[in-house]
Amino acid sequence: MPLFPKNPSNGQSITIGTRSWTFNSTYDVWDRASGSDAGPTGPTGPTGPTGAVGPTGATGFLTVDNGLVITGTELSISESATIELVGIAHAGDANTKLVFGTDTVNVEAGGYRGISMNSSTVEVGGVTLGAGGITLGDSTNITSALRTDSYTGHIETVADKTYTIDPAAATARTITGFFIKSASGTVTATLKNGSDTIKAASVSDSSGAQTSLANTSVAADGVITIVTSSNSSALDVIFGIDYTS
């Protein structure tokens, strides 16, 4: 039987028959590594208990520190919050909506429809929506869904004839004003909606805005004309016809 070596290094092993030892320099001893008479392996300790499951989060509710709140089908943003919404896509129903403070954007299936601005102002790409209407980037305003425009013209030398102002109105419109005057001379100028008279104006150098307009609703493709008669050397007749559409 070989002897244990003198001055062994830490971890050095020696085998005698079926038994092995490893030198432990910390304690200056030979530790039994293996062998047929090695003791049995001790039993495995019991498994520790499973940790408790955390509580389930509330369904459909999320609060973010910057004032964003999602509750069911409603997205709310507090008055002091600044939120940028980019690339929103939602197939919502009539009950789905975005709420900005006290203002609401209703979302219906198939897209966003119906913006209700109750008090606050929302600015999107330089266009401001508020209680005063829509303000564009150049500070002009749209305060009504109606578009206001006008026809204007200048007749240098008047003759008794029909002057066509619009041969086929692009959309239905309502005549809201009629101004006409001459530099000199007189003439009767009858503004017509098709064959119906809107106003027969006595034109002179002192005439101007006309009142008591009738038959002002012009249908799409309707014809608007001015028929002049009883001309008495009328020159430089200017006119303006205001309308909304």
PDB file of C-alpha atoms in Angstrom:
ATOM      1  CA  MET A   1       0.000   0.000   0.000  1.00  0.00           C
ATOM      2  CA  PRO A   2       1.540   3.343  -1.002  1.00  0.00           C
ATOM      3  CA  LEU A   3       2.004   5.927   1.714  1.00  0.00           C
ATOM      4  CA  PHE A   4       0.351   9.364   1.695  1.00  0.00           C
ATOM      5  CA  PRO A   5       2.842  11.765   0.070  1.00  0.00           C
ATOM      6  CA  LYS A   6       4.715  14.233   2.218  1.00  0.00           C
ATOM      7  CA  ASN A   7       4.073  17.981   1.728  1.00  0.00           C
ATOM      8  CA  PRO A   8       1.096  17.484  -0.628  1.00  0.00           C
ATOM      9  CA  SER A   9      -0.427  20.472  -2.458  1.00  0.00           C
ATOM     10  CA  ASN A  10      -3.978  21.624  -1.834  1.00  0.00           C
ATOM     11  CA  GLY A  11      -6.477  19.517  -3.756  1.00  0.00           C
ATOM     12  CA  GLN A  12      -3.947  16.742  -4.494  1.00  0.00           C
ATOM     13  CA  SER A  13      -5.697  13.331  -4.700  1.00  0.00           C
ATOM     14  CA  ILE A  14      -4.576   9.783  -3.909  1.00  0.00           C
ATOM     15  CA  THR A  15      -6.369   6.497  -4.501  1.00  0.00           C
ATOM     16  CA  ILE A  16      -5.776   3.273  -2.573  1.00  0.00           C
ATOM     17  CA  GLY A  17      -7.856   0.392  -3.904  1.00  0.00           C
ATOM     18  CA  THR A  18     -11.401   1.647  -4.223  1.00  0.00           C
ATOM     19  CA  ARG A  19     -10.904   4.550  -1.831  1.00  0.00           C
ATOM     20  CA  SER A  20      -9.775   8.088  -2.633  1.00  0.00           C
ATOM     21  CA  TRP A  21      -8.683  11.073  -0.616  1.00  0.00           C
ATOM     22  CA  THR A  22      -8.112  14.756  -1.421  1.00  0.00           C
ATOM     23  CA  PHE A  23      -5.709  16.960   0.534  1.00  0.00           C
ATOM     24  CA  ASN A  24      -7.233  20.036   2.227  1.00  0.00           C
ATOM     25  CA  SER A  25      -4.388  22.474   2.987  1.00  0.00           C
ATOM     26  CA  THR A  26      -6.686  24.756   4.973  1.00  0.00           C
ATOM     27  CA  TYR A  27      -7.026  22.167   7.730  1.00  0.00           C
ATOM     28  CA  ASP A  28      -3.871  20.118   6.792  1.00  0.00           C
ATOM     29  CA  VAL A  29      -5.936  16.923   6.462  1.00  0.00           C
ATOM     30  CA  TRP A  30      -6.785  14.329   3.841  1.00  0.00           C
ATOM     31  CA  ASP A  31     -10.549  14.337   3.157  1.00  0.00           C
ATOM     32  CA  ARG A  32     -12.214  11.123   2.131  1.00  0.00           C
ATOM     33  CA  ALA A  33     -13.371  11.561  -1.464  1.00  0.00           C
ATOM     34  CA  SER A  34     -14.940   8.205  -2.343  1.00  0.00           C
ATOM     35  CA  GLY A  35     -14.939   4.550  -1.550  1.00  0.00           C
ATOM     36  CA  SER A  36     -17.089   1.483  -1.032  1.00  0.00           C
ATOM     37  CA  ASP A  37     -17.411   2.186   2.658  1.00  0.00           C
ATOM     38  CA  ALA A  38     -18.453   5.818   2.194  1.00  0.00           C
ATOM     39  CA  GLY A  39     -21.549   6.704   4.189  1.00  0.00           C
ATOM     40  CA  PRO A  40     -24.972   6.853   2.507  1.00  0.00           C
ATOM     41  CA  THR A  41     -26.257  10.113   1.038  1.00  0.00           C
ATOM     42  CA  GLY A  42     -28.503  11.956   3.420  1.00  0.00           C
ATOM     43  CA  PRO A  43     -32.192  12.474   2.570  1.00  0.00           C
ATOM     44  CA  THR A  44     -33.282  15.522   0.521  1.00  0.00           C
ATOM     45  CA  GLY A  45     -34.757  18.289   2.617  1.00  0.00           C
ATOM     46  CA  PRO A  46     -38.410  19.282   2.193  1.00  0.00           C
ATOM     47  CA  THR A  47     -39.378  21.731  -0.599  1.00  0.00           C
ATOM     48  CA  GLY A  48     -40.165  25.218   0.626  1.00  0.00           C
ATOM     49  CA  PRO A  49     -43.738  26.547   0.252  1.00  0.00           C
ATOM     50  CA  THR A  50     -44.773  28.361  -2.966  1.00  0.00           C
ATOM     51  CA  GLY A  51     -44.950  32.133  -2.602  1.00  0.00           C
ATOM     52  CA  ALA A  52     -48.356  33.810  -2.571  1.00  0.00           C
ATOM     53  CA  VAL A  53     -49.790  34.958  -5.943  1.00  0.00           C
ATOM     54  CA  GLY A  54     -50.042  38.752  -6.268  1.00  0.00           C
ATOM     55  CA  PRO A  55     -53.470  40.402  -6.677  1.00  0.00           C
ATOM     56  CA  THR A  56     -55.015  40.605 -10.156  1.00  0.00           C
ATOM     57  CA  GLY A  57     -54.885  44.099 -11.655  1.00  0.00           C
ATOM     58  CA  ALA A  58     -58.129  45.967 -12.257  1.00  0.00           C
ATOM     59  CA  THR A  59     -59.582  45.321 -15.712  1.00  0.00           C
ATOM     60  CA  GLY A  60     -59.624  48.232 -18.175  1.00  0.00           C
ATOM     61  CA  PHE A  61     -58.135  50.838 -15.834  1.00  0.00           C
ATOM     62  CA  LEU A  62     -54.745  52.550 -16.058  1.00  0.00           C
ATOM     63  CA  THR A  63     -53.524  55.720 -14.382  1.00  0.00           C
ATOM     64  CA  VAL A  64     -50.325  57.483 -15.457  1.00  0.00           C
ATOM     65  CA  ASP A  65     -48.667  60.252 -13.430  1.00  0.00           C
ATOM     66  CA  ASN A  66     -48.856  62.782 -16.265  1.00  0.00           C
ATOM     67  CA  GLY A  67     -52.645  62.958 -16.109  1.00  0.00           C
ATOM     68  CA  LEU A  68     -53.577  60.194 -18.553  1.00  0.00           C
ATOM     69  CA  VAL A  69     -56.378  57.916 -17.373  1.00  0.00           C
ATOM     70  CA  ILE A  70     -57.858  55.004 -19.331  1.00  0.00           C
ATOM     71  CA  THR A  71     -61.120  53.716 -17.892  1.00  0.00           C
ATOM     72  CA  GLY A  72     -63.014  51.086 -19.855  1.00  0.00           C
ATOM     73  CA  THR A  73     -63.876  52.793 -23.164  1.00  0.00           C
ATOM     74  CA  GLU A  74     -62.887  56.280 -21.978  1.00  0.00           C
ATOM     75  CA  LEU A  75     -59.509  58.044 -22.206  1.00  0.00           C
ATOM     76  CA  SER A  76     -59.273  61.053 -19.900  1.00  0.00           C
ATOM     77  CA  ILE A  77     -56.562  63.719 -19.814  1.00  0.00           C
ATOM     78  CA  SER A  78     -56.467  66.192 -16.940  1.00  0.00           C
ATOM     79  CA  GLU A  79     -56.435  69.946 -17.561  1.00  0.00           C
ATOM     80  CA  SER A  80     -52.749  70.240 -16.571  1.00  0.00           C
ATOM     81  CA  ALA A  81     -51.518  67.280 -18.610  1.00  0.00           C
ATOM     82  CA  THR A  82     -49.607  67.487 -21.886  1.00  0.00           C
ATOM     83  CA  ILE A  83     -50.206  64.396 -24.015  1.00  0.00           C
ATOM     84  CA  GLU A  84     -49.115  63.725 -27.609  1.00  0.00           C
ATOM     85  CA  LEU A  85     -51.232  61.116 -29.378  1.00  0.00           C
ATOM     86  CA  VAL A  86     -49.605  59.734 -32.522  1.00  0.00           C
ATOM     87  CA  GLY A  87     -51.037  57.146 -34.905  1.00  0.00           C
ATOM     88  CA  ILE A  88     -54.242  56.381 -32.975  1.00  0.00           C
ATOM     89  CA  ALA A  89     -56.226  53.490 -34.437  1.00  0.00           C
ATOM     90  CA  HIS A  90     -59.361  52.241 -32.721  1.00  0.00           C
ATOM     91  CA  ALA A  91     -62.393  50.351 -33.937  1.00  0.00           C
ATOM     92  CA  GLY A  92     -64.608  51.713 -31.204  1.00  0.00           C
ATOM     93  CA  ASP A  93     -68.351  51.976 -30.892  1.00  0.00           C
ATOM     94  CA  ALA A  94     -70.593  54.922 -30.136  1.00  0.00           C
ATOM     95  CA  ASN A  95     -69.656  54.741 -26.430  1.00  0.00           C
ATOM     96  CA  THR A  96     -65.901  55.136 -26.970  1.00  0.00           C
ATOM     97  CA  LYS A  97     -64.557  58.636 -26.451  1.00  0.00           C
ATOM     98  CA  LEU A  98     -61.520  60.758 -25.596  1.00  0.00           C
ATOM     99  CA  VAL A  99     -62.011  63.300 -22.825  1.00  0.00           C
ATOM    100  CA  PHE A 100     -59.768  66.400 -22.593  1.00  0.00           C
ATOM    101  CA  GLY A 101     -60.641  67.965 -19.262  1.00  0.00           C
ATOM    102  CA  THR A 102     -64.290  68.855 -19.831  1.00  0.00           C
ATOM    103  CA  ASP A 103     -64.100  68.484 -23.634  1.00  0.00           C
ATOM    104  CA  THR A 104     -64.967  65.305 -25.485  1.00  0.00           C
ATOM    105  CA  VAL A 105     -63.941  63.655 -28.752  1.00  0.00           C
ATOM    106  CA  ASN A 106     -66.501  60.946 -29.531  1.00  0.00           C
ATOM    107  CA  VAL A 107     -65.229  57.867 -31.371  1.00  0.00           C
ATOM    108  CA  GLU A 108     -67.584  55.684 -33.380  1.00  0.00           C
ATOM    109  CA  ALA A 109     -66.925  52.462 -35.252  1.00  0.00           C
ATOM    110  CA  GLY A 110     -65.055  53.100 -38.475  1.00  0.00           C
ATOM    111  CA  GLY A 111     -63.327  56.308 -37.397  1.00  0.00           C
ATOM    112  CA  TYR A 112     -63.417  59.467 -35.323  1.00  0.00           C
ATOM    113  CA  ARG A 113     -66.623  61.448 -35.627  1.00  0.00           C
ATOM    114  CA  GLY A 114     -68.013  64.334 -33.623  1.00  0.00           C
ATOM    115  CA  ILE A 115     -65.758  66.693 -31.642  1.00  0.00           C
ATOM    116  CA  SER A 116     -67.473  68.439 -28.750  1.00  0.00           C
ATOM    117  CA  MET A 117     -65.429  71.430 -27.517  1.00  0.00           C
ATOM    118  CA  ASN A 118     -67.154  72.499 -24.318  1.00  0.00           C
ATOM    119  CA  SER A 119     -64.641  74.918 -22.820  1.00  0.00           C
ATOM    120  CA  SER A 120     -60.985  74.123 -23.432  1.00  0.00           C
ATOM    121  CA  THR A 121     -58.777  74.891 -26.398  1.00  0.00           C
ATOM    122  CA  VAL A 122     -56.992  72.129 -28.312  1.00  0.00           C
ATOM    123  CA  GLU A 123     -54.182  72.899 -30.762  1.00  0.00           C
ATOM    124  CA  VAL A 124     -53.276  70.471 -33.541  1.00  0.00           C
ATOM    125  CA  GLY A 125     -50.555  71.333 -36.057  1.00  0.00           C
ATOM    126  CA  GLY A 126     -51.052  75.078 -35.696  1.00  0.00           C
ATOM    127  CA  VAL A 127     -54.864  74.867 -35.910  1.00  0.00           C
ATOM    128  CA  THR A 128     -56.547  75.829 -32.646  1.00  0.00           C
ATOM    129  CA  LEU A 129     -60.037  74.572 -31.782  1.00  0.00           C
ATOM    130  CA  GLY A 130     -61.825  76.380 -29.001  1.00  0.00           C
ATOM    131  CA  ALA A 131     -65.014  78.060 -27.900  1.00  0.00           C
ATOM    132  CA  GLY A 132     -64.385  80.833 -30.449  1.00  0.00           C
ATOM    133  CA  GLY A 133     -64.287  78.403 -33.366  1.00  0.00           C
ATOM    134  CA  ILE A 134     -61.280  77.299 -35.434  1.00  0.00           C
ATOM    135  CA  THR A 135     -58.226  79.565 -35.611  1.00  0.00           C
ATOM    136  CA  LEU A 136     -55.795  78.867 -38.463  1.00  0.00           C
ATOM    137  CA  GLY A 137     -52.042  79.394 -38.431  1.00  0.00           C
ATOM    138  CA  ASP A 138     -52.394  82.839 -40.014  1.00  0.00           C
ATOM    139  CA  SER A 139     -54.761  83.906 -37.184  1.00  0.00           C
ATOM    140  CA  THR A 140     -57.872  83.858 -39.402  1.00  0.00           C
ATOM    141  CA  ASN A 141     -60.992  82.293 -37.906  1.00  0.00           C
ATOM    142  CA  ILE A 142     -63.753  79.917 -38.871  1.00  0.00           C
ATOM    143  CA  THR A 143     -66.651  80.399 -36.480  1.00  0.00           C
ATOM    144  CA  SER A 144     -69.381  78.607 -38.390  1.00  0.00           C
ATOM    145  CA  ALA A 145     -69.810  75.550 -40.531  1.00  0.00           C
ATOM    146  CA  LEU A 146     -71.154  77.887 -43.242  1.00  0.00           C
ATOM    147  CA  ARG A 147     -68.794  79.266 -45.887  1.00  0.00           C
ATOM    148  CA  THR A 148     -69.283  82.969 -46.675  1.00  0.00           C
ATOM    149  CA  ASP A 149     -68.312  84.312 -50.104  1.00  0.00           C
ATOM    150  CA  SER A 150     -69.476  86.770 -52.734  1.00  0.00           C
ATOM    151  CA  TYR A 151     -69.803  87.562 -56.427  1.00  0.00           C
ATOM    152  CA  THR A 152     -68.510  90.973 -57.495  1.00  0.00           C
ATOM    153  CA  GLY A 153     -68.495  92.765 -60.815  1.00  0.00           C
ATOM    154  CA  HIS A 154     -68.170  96.030 -62.719  1.00  0.00           C
ATOM    155  CA  ILE A 155     -70.249  97.012 -65.766  1.00  0.00           C
ATOM    156  CA  GLU A 156     -68.632  99.978 -67.501  1.00  0.00           C
ATOM    157  CA  THR A 157     -71.465 100.890 -69.906  1.00  0.00           C
ATOM    158  CA  VAL A 158     -74.836  99.459 -69.038  1.00  0.00           C
ATOM    159  CA  ALA A 159     -77.293  98.138 -71.634  1.00  0.00           C
ATOM    160  CA  ASP A 160     -80.761  96.733 -71.114  1.00  0.00           C
ATOM    161  CA  LYS A 161     -79.912  93.028 -71.058  1.00  0.00           C
ATOM    162  CA  THR A 162     -79.355  89.977 -68.862  1.00  0.00           C
ATOM    163  CA  TYR A 163     -75.938  89.649 -67.211  1.00  0.00           C
ATOM    164  CA  THR A 164     -75.191  86.101 -66.019  1.00  0.00           C
ATOM    165  CA  ILE A 165     -73.506  86.037 -62.621  1.00  0.00           C
ATOM    166  CA  ASP A 166     -73.392  82.239 -62.107  1.00  0.00           C
ATOM    167  CA  PRO A 167     -74.677  79.859 -64.802  1.00  0.00           C
ATOM    168  CA  ALA A 168     -74.734  76.820 -62.473  1.00  0.00           C
ATOM    169  CA  ALA A 169     -74.075  77.225 -58.757  1.00  0.00           C
ATOM    170  CA  ALA A 170     -71.572  74.602 -57.577  1.00  0.00           C
ATOM    171  CA  THR A 171     -73.474  74.029 -54.323  1.00  0.00           C
ATOM    172  CA  ALA A 172     -76.718  75.134 -52.749  1.00  0.00           C
ATOM    173  CA  ARG A 173     -76.343  78.610 -51.273  1.00  0.00           C
ATOM    174  CA  THR A 174     -78.262  81.452 -49.655  1.00  0.00           C
ATOM    175  CA  ILE A 175     -78.019  85.033 -50.883  1.00  0.00           C
ATOM    176  CA  THR A 176     -77.398  87.243 -47.855  1.00  0.00           C
ATOM    177  CA  GLY A 177     -76.581  90.637 -49.349  1.00  0.00           C
ATOM    178  CA  PHE A 178     -76.839  92.713 -52.535  1.00  0.00           C
ATOM    179  CA  PHE A 179     -74.917  95.964 -53.070  1.00  0.00           C
ATOM    180  CA  ILE A 180     -75.132  97.953 -56.315  1.00  0.00           C
ATOM    181  CA  LYS A 181     -74.510 101.581 -57.397  1.00  0.00           C
ATOM    182  CA  SER A 182     -73.446 103.562 -60.467  1.00  0.00           C
ATOM    183  CA  ALA A 183     -70.893 106.298 -60.993  1.00  0.00           C
ATOM    184  CA  SER A 184     -73.494 108.228 -62.982  1.00  0.00           C
ATOM    185  CA  GLY A 185     -76.871 107.712 -64.622  1.00  0.00           C
ATOM    186  CA  THR A 186     -79.626 105.399 -63.450  1.00  0.00           C
ATOM    187  CA  VAL A 187     -80.888 101.897 -64.211  1.00  0.00           C
ATOM    188  CA  THR A 188     -83.141  99.278 -62.693  1.00  0.00           C
ATOM    189  CA  ALA A 189     -81.118  96.137 -61.855  1.00  0.00           C
ATOM    190  CA  THR A 190     -83.129  93.042 -60.911  1.00  0.00           C
ATOM    191  CA  LEU A 191     -81.180  90.278 -59.181  1.00  0.00           C
ATOM    192  CA  LYS A 192     -82.767  86.917 -60.049  1.00  0.00           C
ATOM    193  CA  ASN A 193     -82.621  83.352 -58.743  1.00  0.00           C
ATOM    194  CA  GLY A 194     -83.577  81.502 -61.886  1.00  0.00           C
ATOM    195  CA  SER A 195     -86.860  83.140 -62.857  1.00  0.00           C
ATOM    196  CA  ASP A 196     -87.572  84.361 -59.308  1.00  0.00           C
ATOM    197  CA  THR A 197     -86.793  87.918 -58.264  1.00  0.00           C
ATOM    198  CA  ILE A 198     -84.471  88.391 -55.306  1.00  0.00           C
ATOM    199  CA  LYS A 199     -84.455  92.211 -55.488  1.00  0.00           C
ATOM    200  CA  ALA A 200     -85.301  94.890 -58.069  1.00  0.00           C
ATOM    201  CA  ALA A 201     -82.880  97.713 -57.247  1.00  0.00           C
ATOM    202  CA  SER A 202     -83.134 101.343 -58.378  1.00  0.00           C
ATOM    203  CA  VAL A 203     -79.484 102.033 -59.171  1.00  0.00           C
ATOM    204  CA  SER A 204     -77.916 105.483 -59.005  1.00  0.00           C
ATOM    205  CA  ASP A 205     -74.771 107.105 -57.667  1.00  0.00           C
ATOM    206  CA  SER A 206     -76.417 107.201 -54.227  1.00  0.00           C
ATOM    207  CA  SER A 207     -77.724 103.635 -54.063  1.00  0.00           C
ATOM    208  CA  GLY A 208     -75.827 100.833 -52.295  1.00  0.00           C
ATOM    209  CA  ALA A 209     -76.793  98.001 -49.956  1.00  0.00           C
ATOM    210  CA  GLN A 210     -80.252  96.621 -50.737  1.00  0.00           C
ATOM    211  CA  THR A 211     -82.783  95.392 -48.182  1.00  0.00           C
ATOM    212  CA  SER A 212     -85.866  93.121 -48.177  1.00  0.00           C
ATOM    213  CA  LEU A 213     -84.337  90.346 -50.271  1.00  0.00           C
ATOM    214  CA  ALA A 214     -86.638  87.484 -51.348  1.00  0.00           C
ATOM    215  CA  ASN A 215     -86.177  84.030 -52.921  1.00  0.00           C
ATOM    216  CA  THR A 216     -82.647  83.862 -51.518  1.00  0.00           C
ATOM    217  CA  SER A 217     -82.243  80.057 -51.432  1.00  0.00           C
ATOM    218  CA  VAL A 218     -80.364  79.017 -54.569  1.00  0.00           C
ATOM    219  CA  ALA A 219     -80.268  75.298 -55.383  1.00  0.00           C
ATOM    220  CA  ALA A 220     -77.179  73.546 -56.695  1.00  0.00           C
ATOM    221  CA  ASP A 221     -76.890  74.229 -60.443  1.00  0.00           C
ATOM    222  CA  GLY A 222     -79.183  77.222 -59.996  1.00  0.00           C
ATOM    223  CA  VAL A 223     -78.717  80.255 -62.261  1.00  0.00           C
ATOM    224  CA  ILE A 224     -78.076  83.720 -60.828  1.00  0.00           C
ATOM    225  CA  THR A 225     -78.478  86.756 -63.092  1.00  0.00           C
ATOM    226  CA  ILE A 226     -78.854  90.533 -63.047  1.00  0.00           C
ATOM    227  CA  VAL A 227     -81.421  91.865 -65.513  1.00  0.00           C
ATOM    228  CA  THR A 228     -81.047  95.580 -66.315  1.00  0.00           C
ATOM    229  CA  SER A 229     -83.881  97.716 -67.657  1.00  0.00           C
ATOM    230  CA  SER A 230     -84.958 101.371 -67.893  1.00  0.00           C
ATOM    231  CA  ASN A 231     -81.325 102.300 -68.467  1.00  0.00           C
ATOM    232  CA  SER A 232     -80.616 106.033 -68.464  1.00  0.00           C
ATOM    233  CA  SER A 233     -76.946 106.440 -69.333  1.00  0.00           C
ATOM    234  CA  ALA A 234     -75.779 104.365 -66.374  1.00  0.00           C
ATOM    235  CA  LEU A 235     -72.000 104.092 -66.272  1.00  0.00           C
ATOM    236  CA  ASP A 236     -69.524 102.130 -64.137  1.00  0.00           C
ATOM    237  CA  VAL A 237     -72.059 100.078 -62.239  1.00  0.00           C
ATOM    238  CA  ILE A 238     -70.410  98.058 -59.486  1.00  0.00           C
ATOM    239  CA  PHE A 239     -72.107  95.258 -57.559  1.00  0.00           C
ATOM    240  CA  GLY A 240     -71.506  92.674 -54.866  1.00  0.00           C
ATOM    241  CA  ILE A 241     -73.677  89.652 -54.085  1.00  0.00           C
ATOM    242  CA  ASP A 242     -72.926  87.969 -50.741  1.00  0.00           C
ATOM    243  CA  TYR A 243     -73.890  84.366 -49.987  1.00  0.00           C
ATOM    244  CA  THR A 244     -73.324  81.482 -47.590  1.00  0.00           C
ATOM    245  CA  SER A 245     -72.981  77.846 -48.593  1.00  0.00           C
TER     246      SER A 245
END
